[in-house]
Amino acid sequence: MDWSEQLGRKVSVRYRLHGDPIHPFSEAVGVVASVATDRDAQVVTIIDRRGKAIAIPAPDLLAVKVFPL
């Protein structure tokens, strides 16, 4: 998926966490605020309803729902 096309869109994502074997996954709902490239992989930053920025490497995204406009 080309995340740059989703800038400003509301999304729901499930993503992999590293270093916590008890809680290996998390979820976030928010707006795609930015997309950057870091070491040949995209990093998607989502702003949740509390205003918290969550940066997620694209390879760690397991499930994505993009809400309609």
PDB file of C-alpha atoms in Angstrom:
ATOM      1  CA  MET A   1       0.000   0.000   0.000  1.00  0.00           C
ATOM      2  CA  ASP A   2       1.246   3.477  -0.813  1.00  0.00           C
ATOM      3  CA  TRP A   3       0.643   5.253   2.479  1.00  0.00           C
ATOM      4  CA  SER A   4       1.268   8.705   1.016  1.00  0.00           C
ATOM      5  CA  GLU A   5      -2.119   8.363  -0.717  1.00  0.00           C
ATOM      6  CA  GLN A   6      -3.777   7.934   2.698  1.00  0.00           C
ATOM      7  CA  LEU A   7      -2.572  11.204   4.266  1.00  0.00           C
ATOM      8  CA  GLY A   8      -5.420  12.830   6.171  1.00  0.00           C
ATOM      9  CA  ARG A   9      -7.576   9.694   6.088  1.00  0.00           C
ATOM     10  CA  LYS A  10      -9.018   8.015   9.172  1.00  0.00           C
ATOM     11  CA  VAL A  11      -7.646   4.499   9.661  1.00  0.00           C
ATOM     12  CA  SER A  12      -7.845   1.611  12.075  1.00  0.00           C
ATOM     13  CA  VAL A  13      -4.679  -0.487  12.323  1.00  0.00           C
ATOM     14  CA  ARG A  14      -3.441  -3.533  14.182  1.00  0.00           C
ATOM     15  CA  TYR A  15       0.331  -3.664  14.512  1.00  0.00           C
ATOM     16  CA  ARG A  16       3.131  -5.757  15.962  1.00  0.00           C
ATOM     17  CA  LEU A  17       4.933  -4.673  19.132  1.00  0.00           C
ATOM     18  CA  HIS A  18       8.532  -5.696  19.795  1.00  0.00           C
ATOM     19  CA  GLY A  19      10.030  -6.682  23.133  1.00  0.00           C
ATOM     20  CA  ASP A  20       6.784  -7.520  24.957  1.00  0.00           C
ATOM     21  CA  PRO A  21       5.955 -11.242  24.648  1.00  0.00           C
ATOM     22  CA  ILE A  22       2.829 -10.879  26.806  1.00  0.00           C
ATOM     23  CA  HIS A  23       1.348  -8.159  24.567  1.00  0.00           C
ATOM     24  CA  PRO A  24       2.708  -8.741  21.042  1.00  0.00           C
ATOM     25  CA  PHE A  25       0.075  -6.600  19.276  1.00  0.00           C
ATOM     26  CA  SER A  26      -1.684  -3.269  19.656  1.00  0.00           C
ATOM     27  CA  GLU A  27      -4.360  -1.307  17.822  1.00  0.00           C
ATOM     28  CA  ALA A  28      -4.810   2.333  16.917  1.00  0.00           C
ATOM     29  CA  VAL A  29      -7.551   4.419  15.367  1.00  0.00           C
ATOM     30  CA  GLY A  30      -6.734   7.856  14.081  1.00  0.00           C
ATOM     31  CA  VAL A  31      -5.714  10.025  11.159  1.00  0.00           C
ATOM     32  CA  VAL A  32      -2.635   9.412   9.010  1.00  0.00           C
ATOM     33  CA  ALA A  33      -0.490  12.465   9.728  1.00  0.00           C
ATOM     34  CA  SER A  34       2.759  11.649   7.936  1.00  0.00           C
ATOM     35  CA  VAL A  35       4.645   9.030   5.994  1.00  0.00           C
ATOM     36  CA  ALA A  36       8.430   8.834   6.029  1.00  0.00           C
ATOM     37  CA  THR A  37      10.997   6.402   4.694  1.00  0.00           C
ATOM     38  CA  ASP A  38      13.414   4.907   7.206  1.00  0.00           C
ATOM     39  CA  ARG A  39      15.932   2.270   6.083  1.00  0.00           C
ATOM     40  CA  ASP A  40      13.972   1.336   2.949  1.00  0.00           C
ATOM     41  CA  ALA A  41      10.661   0.955   4.833  1.00  0.00           C
ATOM     42  CA  GLN A  42       7.844   3.424   5.236  1.00  0.00           C
ATOM     43  CA  VAL A  43       6.989   4.665   8.724  1.00  0.00           C
ATOM     44  CA  VAL A  44       3.372   5.730   9.129  1.00  0.00           C
ATOM     45  CA  THR A  45       2.488   8.236  11.857  1.00  0.00           C
ATOM     46  CA  ILE A  46      -1.083   8.186  13.105  1.00  0.00           C
ATOM     47  CA  ILE A  47      -2.574  10.818  15.407  1.00  0.00           C
ATOM     48  CA  ASP A  48      -5.183   9.276  17.717  1.00  0.00           C
ATOM     49  CA  ARG A  49      -8.186  11.076  19.229  1.00  0.00           C
ATOM     50  CA  ARG A  50      -6.148  12.116  22.266  1.00  0.00           C
ATOM     51  CA  GLY A  51      -3.580  13.803  20.037  1.00  0.00           C
ATOM     52  CA  LYS A  52      -0.913  11.145  20.630  1.00  0.00           C
ATOM     53  CA  ALA A  53       1.375  10.439  17.663  1.00  0.00           C
ATOM     54  CA  ILE A  54       2.015   6.756  17.002  1.00  0.00           C
ATOM     55  CA  ALA A  55       4.825   5.954  14.543  1.00  0.00           C
ATOM     56  CA  ILE A  56       4.523   2.471  13.058  1.00  0.00           C
ATOM     57  CA  PRO A  57       6.923   0.879  10.553  1.00  0.00           C
ATOM     58  CA  ALA A  58       4.856  -0.395   7.610  1.00  0.00           C
ATOM     59  CA  PRO A  59       6.239  -3.969   7.900  1.00  0.00           C
ATOM     60  CA  ASP A  60       4.744  -4.153  11.428  1.00  0.00           C
ATOM     61  CA  LEU A  61       1.215  -3.372  10.204  1.00  0.00           C
ATOM     62  CA  LEU A  62      -0.854  -6.551  10.313  1.00  0.00           C
ATOM     63  CA  ALA A  63      -4.359  -5.310   9.487  1.00  0.00           C
ATOM     64  CA  VAL A  64      -5.561  -1.982   8.123  1.00  0.00           C
ATOM     65  CA  LYS A  65      -8.980  -0.468   7.539  1.00  0.00           C
ATOM     66  CA  VAL A  66      -9.199   2.856   5.715  1.00  0.00           C
ATOM     67  CA  PHE A  67     -12.503   4.573   6.409  1.00  0.00           C
ATOM     68  CA  PRO A  68     -14.436   6.008   3.454  1.00  0.00           C
ATOM     69  CA  LEU A  69     -14.399   9.762   2.894  1.00  0.00           C
TER      70      LEU A  69
END
